[in-house]
Coordinates of C-alpha atoms and ligand atoms in Angstrom, one line a residue:
M1 CA 11.5 -31.8 13.4
S2 CA 8.8 -29.8 15.1
K3 CA 10.3 -26.3 14.9
V4 CA 12.3 -24.7 12.1
A5 CA 15.9 -23.8 13.0
D6 CA 16.3 -20.1 13.5
S7 CA 19.8 -19.1 14.5
S8 CA 18.4 -16.1 16.5
S9 CA 15.5 -17.8 18.2
P10 CA 16.1 -16.7 21.8
A11 CA 14.4 -13.5 22.9
P12 CA 16.2 -10.7 21.2
S13 CA 18.1 -8.0 23.1
G14 CA 16.3 -5.3 21.3
I15 CA 17.6 -1.8 20.8
P16 CA 14.8 0.2 19.4
H17 CA 15.5 1.9 16.1
G18 CA 19.2 0.9 16.0
G19 CA 22.1 3.1 15.1
T20 CA 22.5 6.7 16.0
E21 CA 19.9 9.3 15.3
N22 CA 22.1 10.6 12.5
N23 CA 22.5 7.5 10.5
L24 CA 19.0 6.1 11.2
M25 CA 17.6 8.2 8.4
E26 CA 20.3 6.9 6.0
K27 CA 19.5 3.3 7.0
V28 CA 15.8 3.8 6.4
V29 CA 16.3 5.5 3.1
S30 CA 18.6 2.7 2.0
L31 CA 16.2 0.0 3.1
C32 CA 13.4 1.7 1.3
K33 CA 15.3 1.7 -1.9
R34 CA 16.8 -1.8 -1.5
R35 CA 13.6 -3.6 -0.6
G36 CA 11.2 -1.6 -2.9
F37 CA 9.4 0.8 -0.5
I38 CA 10.4 4.1 -2.1
F39 CA 12.4 5.1 -5.2
P40 CA 13.5 8.5 -6.4
S41 CA 11.2 9.7 -9.1
S42 CA 12.5 9.5 -12.7
E43 CA 15.7 8.0 -11.4
I44 CA 17.0 7.0 -14.8
Y45 CA 17.1 10.7 -15.8
G46 CA 19.0 11.6 -12.7
G47 CA 15.9 12.0 -10.4
L48 CA 13.5 14.8 -9.8
G49 CA 14.3 16.6 -6.6
S50 CA 11.6 16.1 -3.9
A51 CA 9.4 13.7 -5.9
W52 CA 9.4 10.0 -4.9
D53 CA 7.8 6.8 -6.2
Y54 CA 6.4 4.1 -4.0
G55 CA 7.5 0.6 -5.0
P56 CA 5.7 -2.7 -4.5
L57 CA 6.0 -2.7 -0.7
G58 CA 5.7 1.1 -0.3
I59 CA 2.3 1.1 -2.1
E60 CA 1.0 -1.6 0.2
L61 CA 2.2 0.4 3.3
K62 CA 0.6 3.6 2.0
M63 CA -2.7 1.9 1.1
N64 CA -2.8 0.4 4.6
V65 CA -2.2 3.8 6.1
K66 CA -5.0 5.3 4.1
A67 CA -7.4 2.3 4.7
A68 CA -6.7 2.6 8.5
W69 CA -7.5 6.3 8.4
W70 CA -10.7 5.8 6.3
K71 CA -11.9 3.1 8.5
S72 CA -11.4 5.1 11.7
I73 CA -12.8 8.4 10.3
V74 CA -15.5 7.4 7.9
H75 CA -16.6 3.8 8.4
R76 CA -16.5 3.7 12.2
R77 CA -18.1 7.0 12.9
D78 CA -21.7 8.1 12.2
D79 CA -20.9 11.8 11.8
V80 CA -18.3 11.8 8.9
V81 CA -18.9 11.0 5.2
G82 CA -16.4 10.7 2.4
L83 CA -15.6 12.7 -0.8
D84 CA -13.3 12.5 -3.7
A85 CA -13.1 15.9 -5.4
S86 CA -11.0 16.7 -8.5
I87 CA -7.5 18.1 -8.2
L88 CA -8.2 20.8 -10.8
M89 CA -10.7 23.4 -9.6
H90 CA -12.1 26.7 -10.8
S91 CA -9.4 29.4 -10.3
K92 CA -11.8 31.5 -8.2
T93 CA -11.5 28.8 -5.5
W94 CA -8.0 29.9 -4.9
E95 CA -8.9 33.6 -4.7
A96 CA -11.6 32.9 -2.2
S97 CA -9.5 30.6 -0.1
G98 CA -6.8 33.2 0.1
H99 CA -4.1 31.1 -1.5
V100 CA -3.5 33.5 -4.4
H101 CA -2.6 36.3 -2.0
N102 CA -1.4 34.5 1.1
F103 CA 0.2 31.2 0.1
N104 CA 3.7 32.7 -0.3
D105 CA 7.2 32.1 1.1
I106 CA 9.3 35.3 1.3
L107 CA 12.6 34.7 -0.5
V108 CA 15.9 36.6 -0.6
D109 CA 19.0 36.0 -2.6
C110 CA 22.4 35.8 -0.9
R111 CA 24.6 38.3 -2.8
Q112 CA 27.7 36.3 -1.8
C113 CA 26.9 32.8 -2.9
K114 CA 23.7 33.6 -5.0
H115 CA 21.7 31.0 -3.0
R116 CA 18.0 31.6 -2.8
V117 CA 16.8 31.3 0.8
R118 CA 13.5 31.5 2.7
V119 CA 13.6 34.5 5.0
D120 CA 12.3 32.4 7.9
H121 CA 15.2 30.0 7.4
I122 CA 17.9 32.7 8.0
K123 CA 19.3 32.4 11.5
D124 CA 21.3 35.2 13.2
G125 CA 21.2 37.1 9.9
K126 CA 23.5 34.6 8.2
C127 CA 23.0 32.7 4.9
P128 CA 22.5 29.0 5.8
S129 CA 24.7 28.1 2.8
C130 CA 27.8 30.4 3.1
G131 CA 27.3 32.5 6.2
G132 CA 27.2 35.7 4.2
K133 CA 25.1 38.6 5.5
D134 CA 24.3 40.6 2.4
F135 CA 20.8 39.8 1.0
T136 CA 18.5 41.2 -1.7
E137 CA 15.1 42.6 -0.8
G138 CA 12.5 40.0 0.1
R139 CA 10.1 38.9 -2.6
P140 CA 6.9 36.8 -2.2
F141 CA 7.0 33.4 -4.0
N142 CA 3.6 31.7 -4.4
L143 CA 3.8 28.0 -3.7
M144 CA 1.0 27.0 -6.0
F145 CA 1.7 25.2 -9.3
K146 CA 0.2 27.1 -12.2
T147 CA -1.4 25.3 -15.1
N148 CA -3.6 26.1 -18.1
Y149 CA -7.0 24.5 -18.3
G150 CA -7.9 23.5 -21.9
A151 CA -6.1 24.2 -25.2
V152 CA -6.0 28.0 -25.0
E153 CA -3.3 29.6 -22.9
D154 CA -4.7 32.9 -21.8
G155 CA -5.5 34.5 -18.5
G156 CA -8.9 32.9 -18.5
S157 CA -7.6 29.4 -18.6
L158 CA -5.2 29.8 -15.7
T159 CA -5.7 27.6 -12.7
Y160 CA -3.6 25.7 -10.2
L161 CA -3.0 22.2 -9.0
R162 CA -4.6 22.2 -5.6
P163 CA -2.2 22.9 -2.7
E164 CA -4.6 21.2 -0.2
T165 CA -7.6 18.9 -0.6
A166 CA -9.6 21.0 1.9
Q167 CA -11.0 23.4 -0.7
G168 CA -12.7 20.5 -2.6
I169 CA -14.6 19.8 0.5
F170 CA -15.7 23.4 1.1
V171 CA -17.0 23.9 -2.4
N172 CA -19.0 20.7 -2.1
F173 CA -20.4 21.6 1.3
K174 CA -23.9 22.3 -0.1
N175 CA -23.9 19.3 -2.4
V176 CA -23.1 16.9 0.5
F177 CA -25.4 18.7 3.0
D178 CA -28.3 18.5 0.5
V179 CA -27.9 14.8 0.0
T180 CA -27.2 13.8 3.6
R181 CA -29.3 16.3 5.6
R182 CA -27.2 16.0 8.6
R183 CA -27.5 18.1 11.8
L184 CA -24.3 19.6 13.3
P185 CA -21.8 18.5 14.2
W186 CA -20.8 16.5 11.2
G187 CA -17.9 16.3 8.8
I188 CA -16.5 15.4 5.3
A189 CA -13.3 13.4 4.9
Q190 CA -11.1 13.2 1.8
I191 CA -7.8 11.6 0.8
G192 CA -6.0 12.9 -2.2
K193 CA -3.0 14.5 -3.9
A194 CA -1.8 18.0 -3.2
F195 CA 1.0 20.0 -4.9
R196 CA 3.2 22.7 -3.6
N197 CA 6.2 24.3 -5.3
E198 CA 8.1 24.1 -2.0
V199 CA 11.3 26.2 -1.9
T200 CA 13.0 24.1 0.7
T201 CA 12.6 20.4 0.3
G202 CA 14.5 17.4 1.6
N203 CA 14.4 14.9 4.4
F204 CA 13.3 12.2 2.0
T205 CA 9.5 12.1 1.8
F206 CA 9.0 14.6 4.6
R207 CA 8.7 17.6 2.3
M208 CA 7.8 17.0 -1.3
R209 CA 6.3 19.0 -4.1
E210 CA 3.7 16.3 -4.8
F211 CA 2.2 14.6 -1.8
E212 CA -1.0 13.1 -0.4
Q213 CA -3.2 14.5 2.3
M214 CA -5.9 13.0 4.6
E215 CA -8.2 15.8 5.6
I216 CA -11.3 16.2 7.6
E217 CA -13.5 19.3 7.7
Y218 CA -15.7 19.0 10.7
F219 CA -18.6 21.5 10.9
T220 CA -19.8 22.7 14.3
T221 CA -21.1 25.8 16.1
K222 CA -18.9 28.7 17.2
D223 CA -19.6 27.8 20.9
E224 CA -18.7 24.2 20.5
A225 CA -15.7 24.7 18.3
P226 CA -13.0 24.9 21.1
A227 CA -14.2 21.6 22.8
C228 CA -14.6 19.9 19.4
H229 CA -11.0 21.0 18.5
Q230 CA -9.6 19.4 21.6
E231 CA -11.6 16.1 21.0
W232 CA -10.1 15.9 17.5
I233 CA -6.6 16.6 18.8
D234 CA -7.0 13.7 21.3
D235 CA -8.5 11.4 18.7
R236 CA -5.9 12.0 16.1
L237 CA -3.0 11.6 18.5
Q238 CA -4.5 8.2 19.7
W239 CA -4.8 7.1 16.1
Y240 CA -1.0 7.2 15.6
I241 CA -0.4 5.4 18.9
D242 CA -3.0 2.7 18.1
L243 CA -1.2 2.0 14.8
G244 CA 2.1 1.4 16.7
I245 CA 4.0 4.7 17.0
R246 CA 5.7 4.9 20.4
K247 CA 4.1 7.5 22.7
Q248 CA 7.5 9.1 23.6
N249 CA 8.0 9.9 19.9
L250 CA 4.9 12.0 19.6
Q251 CA 4.1 15.4 21.0
L252 CA 1.6 18.2 20.6
R253 CA 2.6 21.7 19.8
K254 CA 0.2 24.6 20.0
H255 CA 0.8 27.4 17.4
A256 CA 1.6 30.9 18.7
D257 CA -0.7 33.6 17.4
N258 CA 1.9 34.9 15.0
E259 CA 2.4 31.5 13.4
L260 CA -1.3 30.9 12.6
A261 CA -2.3 30.6 8.9
H262 CA -4.5 33.4 7.6
Y263 CA -7.7 31.4 8.2
A264 CA -7.0 29.8 11.6
A265 CA -8.3 30.8 15.0
A266 CA -6.1 28.1 16.6
C267 CA -3.9 25.2 15.6
T268 CA -2.1 22.4 17.3
D269 CA 0.4 20.2 15.5
I270 CA 1.0 16.5 16.2
E271 CA 4.8 16.2 15.9
Y272 CA 6.9 13.1 15.5
H273 CA 10.5 12.8 16.7
F274 CA 12.1 12.2 13.3
P275 CA 15.8 11.5 13.1
F276 CA 16.2 15.1 11.9
G277 CA 14.2 16.5 14.9
W278 CA 10.7 17.1 16.1
S279 CA 8.6 17.9 13.0
E280 CA 4.9 18.2 12.0
L281 CA 3.0 15.1 11.2
E282 CA -0.5 16.6 11.2
G283 CA -2.0 19.9 12.0
I284 CA -5.4 20.3 13.7
A285 CA -6.8 23.7 13.1
N286 CA -9.8 25.6 14.2
R287 CA -10.6 27.4 10.9
S288 CA -13.4 29.5 12.4
D289 CA -16.2 30.3 9.8
Y290 CA -13.7 31.7 7.3
D291 CA -14.0 29.2 4.5
L292 CA -17.7 28.9 3.9
R293 CA -18.2 32.6 4.3
Q294 CA -15.4 33.3 1.7
H295 CA -16.8 30.8 -0.8
S296 CA -20.3 32.2 -0.4
Q297 CA -19.1 35.7 -1.0
F298 CA -17.0 34.7 -4.1
S299 CA -19.5 32.3 -5.7
G300 CA -22.7 34.1 -4.7
V301 CA -24.1 30.7 -3.5
D302 CA -25.4 30.7 0.1
L303 CA -23.3 28.1 1.9
Q304 CA -24.8 28.6 5.3
Y305 CA -26.0 25.7 7.4
H306 CA -29.7 25.5 7.8
D307 CA -30.9 23.5 10.8
Q308 CA -34.1 21.7 9.8
I309 CA -35.5 21.6 13.4
T310 CA -34.6 24.9 14.9
G311 CA -34.7 26.8 11.7
E312 CA -31.4 28.6 12.5
K313 CA -29.1 29.6 9.6
F314 CA -25.4 30.4 10.0
Y315 CA -21.9 29.7 8.8
P316 CA -20.6 26.6 10.6
H317 CA -17.2 26.8 12.3
I318 CA -14.8 24.3 11.1
I319 CA -12.3 22.0 12.8
E320 CA -9.7 20.6 10.4
P321 CA -7.5 17.6 11.2
S322 CA -5.1 17.6 8.3
G323 CA -2.4 15.0 7.9
G324 CA 0.0 13.9 5.3
V325 CA -0.1 10.3 4.0
D326 CA 3.6 10.4 3.1
R327 CA 4.7 11.9 6.4
A328 CA 2.6 9.4 8.3
A329 CA 4.1 6.5 6.3
L330 CA 7.6 7.9 6.9
A331 CA 6.9 8.1 10.7
F332 CA 5.6 4.5 10.7
L333 CA 8.7 3.4 8.8
V334 CA 11.2 5.2 11.1
D335 CA 9.4 4.1 14.2
A336 CA 9.2 0.5 13.0
Y337 CA 12.9 0.3 12.3
H338 CA 14.8 -1.9 14.8
E339 CA 18.1 -3.6 14.9
E340 CA 18.5 -6.5 17.2
T341 CA 21.6 -8.5 18.1
V342 CA 21.1 -12.1 18.9
K343 CA 23.9 -14.6 19.3
D344 CA 26.3 -12.1 17.6
Q345 CA 24.1 -11.7 14.7
T346 CA 22.2 -8.6 13.8
R347 CA 18.7 -8.7 12.4
V348 CA 16.9 -5.7 11.0
V349 CA 13.2 -5.8 11.7
L350 CA 10.4 -3.4 10.7
K351 CA 8.0 -3.8 13.6
F352 CA 4.9 -2.5 11.8
S353 CA 1.6 -3.0 13.5
K354 CA -0.6 -5.8 12.2
Q355 CA -2.8 -3.4 10.2
L356 CA 0.2 -1.6 8.5
A357 CA 2.5 -4.5 7.7
P358 CA 2.7 -4.6 3.9
I359 CA 2.9 -8.4 3.9
K360 CA 0.9 -10.4 6.5
V361 CA 2.2 -13.9 5.8
A362 CA 5.1 -15.4 3.9
V363 CA 5.0 -19.1 3.1
L364 CA 8.4 -20.8 2.9
P365 CA 9.3 -24.4 1.9
L366 CA 12.2 -25.7 4.0
L367 CA 13.5 -27.8 1.1
K368 CA 12.9 -26.3 -2.3
K369 CA 14.2 -29.4 -4.1
N370 CA 11.4 -31.5 -2.5
N371 CA 8.5 -31.3 -5.0
D372 CA 5.9 -32.4 -2.4
I373 CA 7.0 -29.7 0.1
V374 CA 7.0 -27.1 -2.7
A375 CA 3.5 -28.2 -3.9
M376 CA 2.1 -28.1 -0.3
A377 CA 3.6 -24.7 0.3
R378 CA 2.2 -23.3 -2.9
R379 CA -1.2 -24.7 -2.1
I380 CA -1.2 -23.1 1.3
K381 CA -0.1 -19.7 -0.1
N382 CA -2.9 -19.9 -2.8
D383 CA -5.4 -20.6 -0.1
L384 CA -4.2 -17.8 2.3
Q385 CA -4.0 -15.3 -0.5
K386 CA -7.8 -15.3 -0.9
E387 CA -8.0 -13.3 2.3
L388 CA -4.5 -12.1 3.4
V389 CA -1.6 -10.4 1.7
C390 CA 0.7 -13.3 1.3
V391 CA 3.9 -14.2 -0.6
Y392 CA 5.8 -17.4 -1.4
D393 CA 9.6 -17.5 -1.4
D394 CA 12.0 -20.4 -1.9
T395 CA 15.1 -18.5 -3.2
A396 CA 17.4 -19.0 -0.2
A397 CA 18.0 -21.1 2.9
I398 CA 15.4 -20.7 5.7
G399 CA 17.5 -18.4 8.0
R400 CA 18.0 -16.0 5.1
L401 CA 14.3 -16.1 4.2
Y402 CA 13.3 -15.2 7.7
R403 CA 15.8 -12.3 7.7
R404 CA 14.4 -11.0 4.4
Q405 CA 10.8 -11.1 5.7
D406 CA 11.8 -9.5 9.1
E407 CA 13.4 -6.6 7.2
V408 CA 10.2 -5.7 5.4
G409 CA 8.0 -6.3 8.5
T410 CA 6.1 -9.5 7.4
F411 CA 4.1 -10.5 10.4
Y412 CA 4.1 -14.3 10.1
C413 CA 6.3 -16.9 8.3
V414 CA 4.7 -20.3 7.7
T415 CA 7.3 -23.0 7.0
V416 CA 6.5 -26.3 5.3
D417 CA 8.9 -29.2 6.1
V418 CA 9.1 -33.0 5.6
Q419 CA 7.1 -33.6 8.7
S420 CA 4.3 -31.4 7.4
L421 CA 3.8 -34.0 4.6
E422 CA 3.1 -36.6 7.3
D423 CA 1.2 -34.8 10.0
G424 CA -0.4 -31.9 8.0
Q425 CA 1.1 -29.3 10.4
V426 CA 3.3 -26.3 9.6
T427 CA 5.5 -24.1 11.6
V428 CA 4.2 -20.6 12.2
R429 CA 6.8 -18.1 13.3
E430 CA 5.9 -14.7 14.7
R431 CA 8.1 -11.8 13.6
D432 CA 8.8 -9.9 16.8
T433 CA 9.2 -12.7 19.4
M434 CA 10.4 -15.2 16.8
R435 CA 8.3 -17.7 18.7
Q436 CA 7.3 -20.8 16.7
E437 CA 4.2 -22.9 16.9
R438 CA 3.0 -26.0 15.0
I439 CA -0.4 -25.5 13.5
P440 CA -2.6 -27.9 11.5
V441 CA -3.0 -26.7 8.0
D442 CA -6.7 -27.1 8.2
N443 CA -6.8 -24.4 11.0
L444 CA -4.2 -22.2 9.5
R445 CA -6.3 -19.6 7.8
V446 CA -8.5 -19.1 10.9
Y447 CA -5.5 -19.1 13.2
L448 CA -3.7 -16.4 11.2
K449 CA -6.8 -14.2 10.8
D450 CA -7.5 -14.4 14.6
H451 CA -3.9 -13.6 15.5
L452 CA -3.7 -10.7 12.9
D453 CA -6.9 -9.2 14.4
Y454 CA -8.2 -9.5 10.9
A455 CA -11.6 -8.2 11.8
R456 CA -10.2 -4.9 12.9
Y457 CA -9.1 -3.9 9.4
Ligands
GAP1 N1 -5.6 22.2 4.8 C1 -4.6 22.5 5.8 C2 -3.3 22.2 5.3 O1 -3.0 21.9 4.2 P1 -0.8 22.1 6.2 O2 -0.2 22.1 7.6 O3 -0.2 23.0 5.2 O4 -2.3 22.3 6.3 C3 -1.3 19.5 6.3 O5 -0.7 20.6 5.6 C4 -0.4 18.3 6.3 O6 0.0 17.9 5.0 C5 0.9 18.5 7.0 O7 0.8 18.2 8.4 C6 1.8 17.4 6.4 O8 1.6 16.1 7.0 C7 1.3 17.4 4.9 N2 2.1 18.2 4.1 C8 2.1 19.5 3.9 N3 3.1 19.9 3.0 C9 3.7 18.8 2.7 C10 4.8 18.6 1.8 N4 5.4 19.5 1.1 N5 5.3 17.3 1.7 C11 4.7 16.3 2.4 N6 3.6 16.5 3.2 C12 3.2 17.7 3.4

């Protein structure tokens, strides 16, 4: 036998996504739980609303998202360097940044059903929960999580879990500038956890109270800031497309003046067409010179940029592409979800790009009772595992094994059969086309690396 029987081998009649927009989200959430991408946090205690844990496949996906971002932003550019600042920062940071005074949602209570609602979520004056129209006065609710630093709980020990990673970059501006001596424009990139005591949560991992951000603070001059802003908007949009999101599911949305955050001179969001509607994936803001000016004033340390050649000194203007790791991972998951019907059978496939697929290769023995086949398959897996994320599975018949790998987005399946023992060749099946090819084992590692564009990531 030269190819491995696959009941759905003809080209699939693909329907992207699969199902209606309404139940697509349910299908993705269910697949995430069933196959180990994402679990509710503290589930055995009934779960903790809006906190989620990434399982064995989820962590691979998330690490691939972060690695792709880091490669494109830090390793493949000459003008951006990395940083990993601490989550806990001096409490003055949050006064300087404006978060203590401005990072609030205005809340009211519905007198009829006692529901607490964000004022900006009230439509036509009606409570979204019961339709009532009688509300208490609005009160600001600060979204930062408070904590005490050290053993003594007094006013002096109060600080916050950072609500954005950006401030860790601003307070390190001088440190990084002093060691890198860069001329404008240049930037600092960081990936890390952020915490917000969100009032309205939901839509799975879209809005959480603990999440991860990927942020760039890019320093430039006031005159160059608008053009630089546009370049970053274009670059960041392309990044999502390059990693496999369909263009028609992405759009840009420019903020109106009355929507801008207190620090922003302009902002454009990259939005994704989630099953629950167009929603923000990433915001790209022109933060003007607000941040370094504020931190200079509050800390007393001069955070101006000093050009070594022209001698000029000034506060750089900052362009900030700020994305969420979890939101990006969710968009990649939703966009990858496909149901295809072939010969009256439906297969679910996560069509992740090569870089993002959590598992690159699965090695499958055709007959698990044949010791020679099993031994050969295990040898192949051990060899491939040195360079590629690879699994071995012999717990079902081959058709079922293929379906399982399709459902988690594994890019290639390698099948070892009786003939492999004689001619040293195996069947390589590609996930999307289901096309199969016989490849000599001796060439397998090189073949897979080439076809997975391994050098790109
Ligand atoms: N430093 C700017 C800043 O933090 P933001 O628009 O508030 O801007 C940036 O957040 C990105 O962080 C968002 O586009 C989103 O991807 C992610 N994000 C924000 N709040 C989130 C939440 N509660 N849950 C998940 N991701 C969130």
